[in-house]
Each structure stands twice: as structure tokens, then as C-alpha cells.
Coordinates of C-alpha atoms in Angstrom, one line a residue:
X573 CA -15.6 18.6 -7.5
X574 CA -18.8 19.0 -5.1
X575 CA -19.7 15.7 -3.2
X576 CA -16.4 13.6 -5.3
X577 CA -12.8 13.0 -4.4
X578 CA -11.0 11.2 -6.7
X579 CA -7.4 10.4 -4.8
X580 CA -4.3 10.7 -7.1
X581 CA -3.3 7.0 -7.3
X582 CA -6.9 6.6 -8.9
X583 CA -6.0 9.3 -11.1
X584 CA -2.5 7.8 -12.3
X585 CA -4.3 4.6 -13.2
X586 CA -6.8 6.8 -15.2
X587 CA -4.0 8.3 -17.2
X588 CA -2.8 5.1 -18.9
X589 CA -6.1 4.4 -20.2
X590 CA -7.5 6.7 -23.8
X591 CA -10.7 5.6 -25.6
X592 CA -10.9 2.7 -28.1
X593 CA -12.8 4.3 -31.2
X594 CA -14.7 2.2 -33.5
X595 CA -14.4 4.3 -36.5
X596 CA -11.9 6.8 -37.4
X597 CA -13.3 10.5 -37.0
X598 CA -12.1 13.9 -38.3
X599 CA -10.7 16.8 -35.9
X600 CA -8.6 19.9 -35.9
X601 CA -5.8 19.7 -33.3
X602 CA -2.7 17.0 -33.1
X603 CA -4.8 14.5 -30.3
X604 CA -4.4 10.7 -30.0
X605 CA -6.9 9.2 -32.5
X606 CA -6.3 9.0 -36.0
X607 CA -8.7 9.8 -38.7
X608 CA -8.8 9.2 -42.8
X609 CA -8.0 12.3 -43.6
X610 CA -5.0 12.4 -45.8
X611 CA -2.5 14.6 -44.9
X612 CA 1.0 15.3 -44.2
X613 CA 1.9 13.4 -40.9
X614 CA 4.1 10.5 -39.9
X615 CA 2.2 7.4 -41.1
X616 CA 2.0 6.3 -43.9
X617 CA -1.3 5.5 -45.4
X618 CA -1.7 5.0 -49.0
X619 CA -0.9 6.2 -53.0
X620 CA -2.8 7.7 -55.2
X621 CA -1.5 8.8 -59.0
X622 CA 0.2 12.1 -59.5
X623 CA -2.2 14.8 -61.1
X624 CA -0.9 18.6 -61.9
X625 CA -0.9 20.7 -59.3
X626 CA 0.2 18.6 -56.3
X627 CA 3.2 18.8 -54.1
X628 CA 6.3 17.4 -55.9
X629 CA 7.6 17.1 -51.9
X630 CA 5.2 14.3 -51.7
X631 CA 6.1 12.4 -54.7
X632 CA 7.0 8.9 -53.8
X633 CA 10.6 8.7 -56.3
X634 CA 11.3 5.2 -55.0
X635 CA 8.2 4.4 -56.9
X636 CA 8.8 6.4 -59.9
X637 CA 12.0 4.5 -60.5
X638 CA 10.9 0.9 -60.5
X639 CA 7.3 1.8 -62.5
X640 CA 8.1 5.0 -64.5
X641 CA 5.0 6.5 -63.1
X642 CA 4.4 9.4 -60.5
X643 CA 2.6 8.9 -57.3
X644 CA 1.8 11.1 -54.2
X645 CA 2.3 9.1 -50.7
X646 CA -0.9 9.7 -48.6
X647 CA -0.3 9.9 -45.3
X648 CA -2.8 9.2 -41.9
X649 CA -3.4 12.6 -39.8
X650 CA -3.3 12.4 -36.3
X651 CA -6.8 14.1 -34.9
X652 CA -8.2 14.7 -31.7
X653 CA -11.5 13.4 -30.0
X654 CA -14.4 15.2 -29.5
X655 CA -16.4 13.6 -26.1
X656 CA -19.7 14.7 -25.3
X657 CA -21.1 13.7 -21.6
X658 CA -24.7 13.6 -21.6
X659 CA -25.5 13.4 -18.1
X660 CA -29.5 12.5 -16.8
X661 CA -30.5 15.1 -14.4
X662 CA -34.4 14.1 -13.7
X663 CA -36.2 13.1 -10.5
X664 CA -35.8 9.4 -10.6
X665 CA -31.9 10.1 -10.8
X666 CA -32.2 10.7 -7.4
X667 CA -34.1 7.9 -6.1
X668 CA -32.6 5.6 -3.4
X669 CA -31.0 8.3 -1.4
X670 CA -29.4 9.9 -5.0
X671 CA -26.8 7.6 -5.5
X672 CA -27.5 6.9 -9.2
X673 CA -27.2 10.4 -9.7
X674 CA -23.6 10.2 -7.6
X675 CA -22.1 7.6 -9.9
X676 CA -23.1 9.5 -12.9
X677 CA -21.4 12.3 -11.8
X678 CA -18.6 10.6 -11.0
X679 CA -18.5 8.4 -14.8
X680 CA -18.5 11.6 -16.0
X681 CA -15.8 13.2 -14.4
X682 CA -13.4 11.0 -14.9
X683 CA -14.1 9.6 -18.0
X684 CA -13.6 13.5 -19.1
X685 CA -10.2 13.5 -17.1
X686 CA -9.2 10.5 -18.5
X687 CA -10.2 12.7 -22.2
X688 CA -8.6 15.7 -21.3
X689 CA -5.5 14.5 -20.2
X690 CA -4.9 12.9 -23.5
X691 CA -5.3 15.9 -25.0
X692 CA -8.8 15.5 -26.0
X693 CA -12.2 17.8 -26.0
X694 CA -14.7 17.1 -23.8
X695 CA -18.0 18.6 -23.4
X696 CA -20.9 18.2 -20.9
X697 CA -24.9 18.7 -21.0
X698 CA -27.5 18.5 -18.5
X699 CA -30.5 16.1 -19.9
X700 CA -33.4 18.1 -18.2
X701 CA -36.6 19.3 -19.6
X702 CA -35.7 23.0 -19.6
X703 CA -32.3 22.5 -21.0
X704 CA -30.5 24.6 -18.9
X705 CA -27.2 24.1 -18.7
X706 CA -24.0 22.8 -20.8
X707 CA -20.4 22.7 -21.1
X708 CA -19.0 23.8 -24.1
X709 CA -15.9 21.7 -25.1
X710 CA -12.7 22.4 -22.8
X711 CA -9.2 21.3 -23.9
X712 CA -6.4 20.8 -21.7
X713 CA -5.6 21.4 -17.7
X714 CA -8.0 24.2 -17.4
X715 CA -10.9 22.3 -18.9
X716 CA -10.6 19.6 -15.9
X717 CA -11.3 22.4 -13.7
X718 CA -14.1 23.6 -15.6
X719 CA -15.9 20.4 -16.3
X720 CA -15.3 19.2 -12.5
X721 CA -16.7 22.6 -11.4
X722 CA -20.1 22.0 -14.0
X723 CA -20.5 18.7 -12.8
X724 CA -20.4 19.5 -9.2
X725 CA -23.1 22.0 -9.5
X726 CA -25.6 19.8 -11.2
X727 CA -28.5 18.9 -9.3
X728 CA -31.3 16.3 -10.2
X729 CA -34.9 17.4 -9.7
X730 CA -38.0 17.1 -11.9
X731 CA -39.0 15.4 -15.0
X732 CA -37.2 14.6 -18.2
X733 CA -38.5 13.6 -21.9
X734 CA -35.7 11.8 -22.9
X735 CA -35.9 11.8 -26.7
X736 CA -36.7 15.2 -26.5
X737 CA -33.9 16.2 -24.3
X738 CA -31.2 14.2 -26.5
X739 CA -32.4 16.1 -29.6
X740 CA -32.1 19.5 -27.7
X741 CA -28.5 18.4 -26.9
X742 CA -27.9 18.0 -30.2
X743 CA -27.8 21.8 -30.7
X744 CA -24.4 21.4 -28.8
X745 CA -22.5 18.7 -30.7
X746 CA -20.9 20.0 -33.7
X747 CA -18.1 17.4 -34.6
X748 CA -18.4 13.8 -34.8
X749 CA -17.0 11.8 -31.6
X750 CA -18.4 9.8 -29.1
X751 CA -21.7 10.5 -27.2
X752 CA -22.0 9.1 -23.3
X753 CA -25.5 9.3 -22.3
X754 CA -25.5 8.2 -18.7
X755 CA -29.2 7.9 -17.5
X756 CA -31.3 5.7 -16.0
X757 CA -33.6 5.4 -19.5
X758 CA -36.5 6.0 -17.2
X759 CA -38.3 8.2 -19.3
X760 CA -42.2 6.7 -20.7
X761 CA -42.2 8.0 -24.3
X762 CA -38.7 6.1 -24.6
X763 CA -34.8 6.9 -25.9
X764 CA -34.9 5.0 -28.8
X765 CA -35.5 7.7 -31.1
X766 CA -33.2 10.1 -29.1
X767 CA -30.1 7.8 -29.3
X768 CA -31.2 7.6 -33.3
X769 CA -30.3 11.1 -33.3
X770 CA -27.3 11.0 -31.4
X771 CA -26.2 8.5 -34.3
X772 CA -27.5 11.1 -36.8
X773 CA -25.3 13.7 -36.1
X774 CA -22.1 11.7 -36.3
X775 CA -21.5 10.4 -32.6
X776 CA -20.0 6.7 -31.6
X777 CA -23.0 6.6 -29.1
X778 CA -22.2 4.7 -25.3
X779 CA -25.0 4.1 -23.0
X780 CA -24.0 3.8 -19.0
X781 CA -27.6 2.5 -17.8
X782 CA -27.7 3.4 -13.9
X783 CA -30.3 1.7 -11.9
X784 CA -29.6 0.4 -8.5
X785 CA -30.3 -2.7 -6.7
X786 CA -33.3 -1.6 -4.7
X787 CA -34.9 -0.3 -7.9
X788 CA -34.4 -4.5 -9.8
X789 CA -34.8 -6.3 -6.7
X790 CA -37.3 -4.4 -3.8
X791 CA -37.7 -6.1 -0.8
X792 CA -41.2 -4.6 -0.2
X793 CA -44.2 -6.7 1.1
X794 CA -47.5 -5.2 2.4
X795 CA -49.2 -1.9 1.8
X796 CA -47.8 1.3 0.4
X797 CA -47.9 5.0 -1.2
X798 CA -45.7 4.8 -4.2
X799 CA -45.5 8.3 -5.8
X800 CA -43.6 8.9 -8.5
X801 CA -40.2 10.6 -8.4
X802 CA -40.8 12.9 -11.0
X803 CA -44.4 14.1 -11.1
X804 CA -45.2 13.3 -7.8
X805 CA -48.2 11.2 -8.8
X806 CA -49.1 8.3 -6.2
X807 CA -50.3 5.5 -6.0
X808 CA -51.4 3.1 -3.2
X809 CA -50.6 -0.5 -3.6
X810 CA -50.7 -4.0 -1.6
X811 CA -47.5 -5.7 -2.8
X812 CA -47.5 -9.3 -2.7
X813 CA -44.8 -11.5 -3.7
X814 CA -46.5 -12.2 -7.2
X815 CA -46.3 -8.8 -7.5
X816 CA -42.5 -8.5 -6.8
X817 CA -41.9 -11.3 -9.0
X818 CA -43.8 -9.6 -12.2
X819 CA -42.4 -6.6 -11.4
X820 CA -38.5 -8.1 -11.5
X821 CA -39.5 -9.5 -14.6
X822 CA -40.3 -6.0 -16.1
X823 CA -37.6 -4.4 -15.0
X824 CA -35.3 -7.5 -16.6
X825 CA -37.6 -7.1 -19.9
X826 CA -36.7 -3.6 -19.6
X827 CA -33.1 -4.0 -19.6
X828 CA -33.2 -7.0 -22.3
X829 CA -34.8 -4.4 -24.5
X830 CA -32.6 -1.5 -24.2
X831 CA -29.9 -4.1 -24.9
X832 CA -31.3 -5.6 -27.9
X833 CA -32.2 -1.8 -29.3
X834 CA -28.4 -0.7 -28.9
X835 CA -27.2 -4.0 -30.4
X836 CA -28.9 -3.6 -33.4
X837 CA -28.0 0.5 -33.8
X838 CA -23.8 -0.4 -32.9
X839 CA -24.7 1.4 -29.7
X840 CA -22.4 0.3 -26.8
X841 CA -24.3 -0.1 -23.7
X842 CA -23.0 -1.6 -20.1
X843 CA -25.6 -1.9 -17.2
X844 CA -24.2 -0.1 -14.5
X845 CA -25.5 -0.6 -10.9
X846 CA -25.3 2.5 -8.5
X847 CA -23.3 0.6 -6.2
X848 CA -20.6 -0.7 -8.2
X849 CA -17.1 0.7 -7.6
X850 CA -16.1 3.4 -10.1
X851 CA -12.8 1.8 -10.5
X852 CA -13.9 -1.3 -11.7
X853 CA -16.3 -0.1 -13.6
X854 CA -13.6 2.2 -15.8
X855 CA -10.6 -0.5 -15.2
X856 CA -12.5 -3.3 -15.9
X857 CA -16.3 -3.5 -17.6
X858 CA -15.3 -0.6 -19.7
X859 CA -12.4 -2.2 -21.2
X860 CA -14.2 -5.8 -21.3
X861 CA -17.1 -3.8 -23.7
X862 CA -14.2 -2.3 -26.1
X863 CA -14.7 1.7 -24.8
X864 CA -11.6 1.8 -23.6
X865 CA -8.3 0.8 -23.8

């Protein structure tokens, strides 16, 4: 993968871990998550009375005997996961020498390892305002290869309309299954109605909110251009310490907010700073917040 090395002993640790589901989803192939389908597996689940037409094989006899009444044993189905990485690709991904856009690249890689190796499907899309690019889901060996490979060639640049973007994605999610958006939420008509949509179609939604430490906590005093990541807009400024003070309150607002939204919609979220370690980030905060397991 361009730009990430992830060393094999990593890797191993990655491969004991699977994805902790909230709710039990529907799929096609023999993966690791169970779903409420009935069907004929090897768990059992549930009766339901006999009615013509069903499978005498599936008649529970044990039953018949002690009640003198027929009943079909129901069984759980084991189903794979569909996982869909949602990757923000705009301008202000870049900021602060592009390492939020780094650690979302690399959340997204190996979360999809870690999916793919458990015999999971795992799709990727670019969040940009032209839509340009996905991953359709992979399955298996090869698919690492492939989403490593689309994930490497991503670049950030430009501006993104979140909610707008998320709903485009949506052309490329078919099945229910979880939804990472990874993104810094920096986007001024909002998410909120975005991530409703994500919800809409079916997905256990997961926000990974990026920001780094420079961006909550600037250690800027005296005059400056600011110009926007995105549009290239600018702005001069004489930042005082009042100033820095409001704005660290805004940013925390800002956070407190996006939290409160996803608590309220059953939308995991974990802060994520662009210099935390990737390991404890996947062996440790996303375990503690029940994503995986």
C-alpha cells in the first residue's frame, strides 16, 4: 500500500480480532456473523408448527412424541458481513502536513484486512465532491490486494459536501452491514443528514472523527493569513489569547455535538486524534466502544 507498511506481527494481532455487530444482518456466503434468517445450519434457533408442504427432515420427532404435535426446528444461518469504508478525501484532510488523511488511510486498510481475512466483504469509497472513485466489494486474499492498492492511490485535494457525498455513496451500498465514515466532519452544511441516510439504507453506521492536535489546541499568537484548506479563501487575523480560548471552546462544542447527534441515532463514534497509534486505536479504543471484538 502507497505511503503504509503494516509489519506482519501487527497483522497476526489483527487476525484474532472480527467485528462485534449490534444487530444481526442478512448475507449470501458462509462468513462469521449470524443473521435471523432461518435456515438449515448448525444452531439451533427456534420451532415453529408444522404446516403442509415443509421438509419432513426438519421435523423435530422428539417433540412429536412427548406433545403429539408436529414442529419444524428453525435453525440460525451463518452469514457474512458486508463493510463499507467511507473514506474523506477533501482539502482539510490534508491539513497539518496530511497526517489525518494518513491515519485514515491506514483505519481503513486494516480494518478491511482484519474484514477480509475473516471471510468478510469489504468495500471502499472516496467522499469527494465529484465522486470519483470506489471499490466495489472484494472477498478473500485477492480483495486485500485490491483494496490496499485503492487506498494507496487516493489523494485528498479540494472541497467536499458531506451530506451530499454520503448520499452519492449510497448508490454503492446494496446490503445492509456496517458503514465506517472516517472524516474529519469538517464540512459547513453538516453530516447529520448524511449519516441519516447511511442508517436509511440498512448500515450499523461507525464514525472515526480525525482531527489532530494542532487543529483543537493551536499555539498561534499574533498576526496571520488563514486561508481555507479547501476553497482557498483567506482571511487575515490578529489572534490573541481570547481568541484561542473561544476558539478551543468551538472546536470542543463541535465535538460535544457530533457526539450527542450519534448518541441519539445508535451511531458509534470514537474521536480519533491524527497522532494516535493505529495499534491502540484498533487493539484498544475500538474494542473499549464495542466495534470490535
Amino acid at each position: 500500500m502507497e505511503g503504509l507498511f503494516f509489519d506482519r506481527e501487527f497483522l497476526n494481532k489483527l487476525e484474532s480480532m472480527g467485528f462485534l455487530l449490534k444487530k444481526a444482518l442478512t448475507g449470501r456466503y458462509s462468513g462469521q456473523h449470524r443473521s435471523l434468517r432461518k435456515g438449515q445450519s448448525v444452531e439451533f434457533a427456534d420451532y415453529r408448527p408444522y404446516t403442509s408442504g415443509d421438509d419432513w427432515r426438519q421435523v423435530d420427532w422428539n417433540a412429536y412424541a412427548r406433545l403429539d404435535r408436529l414442529f419444524i426446528k428453525l435453525f440460525m444461518e451463518e452469514q457474512d458481513l458486508c463493510v463499507h469504508f467511507l473514506v474523506d478525501t477533501s482539502g482539510s484532510m490534508e491539513w497539518g502536513g496530511g497526517t489525518k488523511f494518513k491515519i485514515a488511510r491506514e483505519l481503513a486498510g486494516a480494518l478491511g484486512y482484519l474484514a477480509l481475512v475473516n471471510m468478510e466483504q469489504v468495500g471502499a469509497v472516496a467522499l469527494n465532491d465529484d465522486m470519483s472513485g470506489f471499490l466495489p466489494l472484494q472477498r478473500g486474499k485477492v480483495g486485500i490486494t485490491r483494496l490496499w492498492g485503492y487506498l494507496g492511490q487516493l489523494r485528498s485535494g479540494g472541497a467536499t459536501e458531506l451530506n451530499l457525498a454520503l448520499r452519492s455513496a449510497g448508490r454503492f451500498i446494496r446490503r445492509p452491514g456496517i458503514a465506517v465514515l472516517i472524516s474529519d466532519l469538517l464540512s459547513p452544511a453538516g453530516y447529520q443528514e448524511g449519516l441519516k441516510y447511511l442508517q436509511h439504507l440498512g448500515q450499523q453506521v461507525v464514525v472515526l472523527h480525525v482531527m489532530s492536535a494542532a487543529e483543537k489546541n493551536p499555539e498561534l499568537l499574533g498576526n496571520y493569513r488563514l486561508v481555507d484548506c479547501e476553497n482557498r479563501e483567506f482571511r487575515e487575523v490578529s489572534i490573541t489569547p481570547m481568541m484561542l480560548e473561544a476558539y478551543r471552546k468551538q472546536v470542543e462544542s463541535f465535538e460535544q455535538g457530533i457526539k450527542g447527534f450519534c448518541g441519539n441515532r445508535e451511531i458509534t463514534y470514537l474521536s480519533v486524534s491524527a497522532e494516535d497509534k493505529l495499534e491502540d486505536i484498533l487493539l484498544h479504543s475500538l474494542r473499549s466502544i464495542g466495534v470490535l471484538v
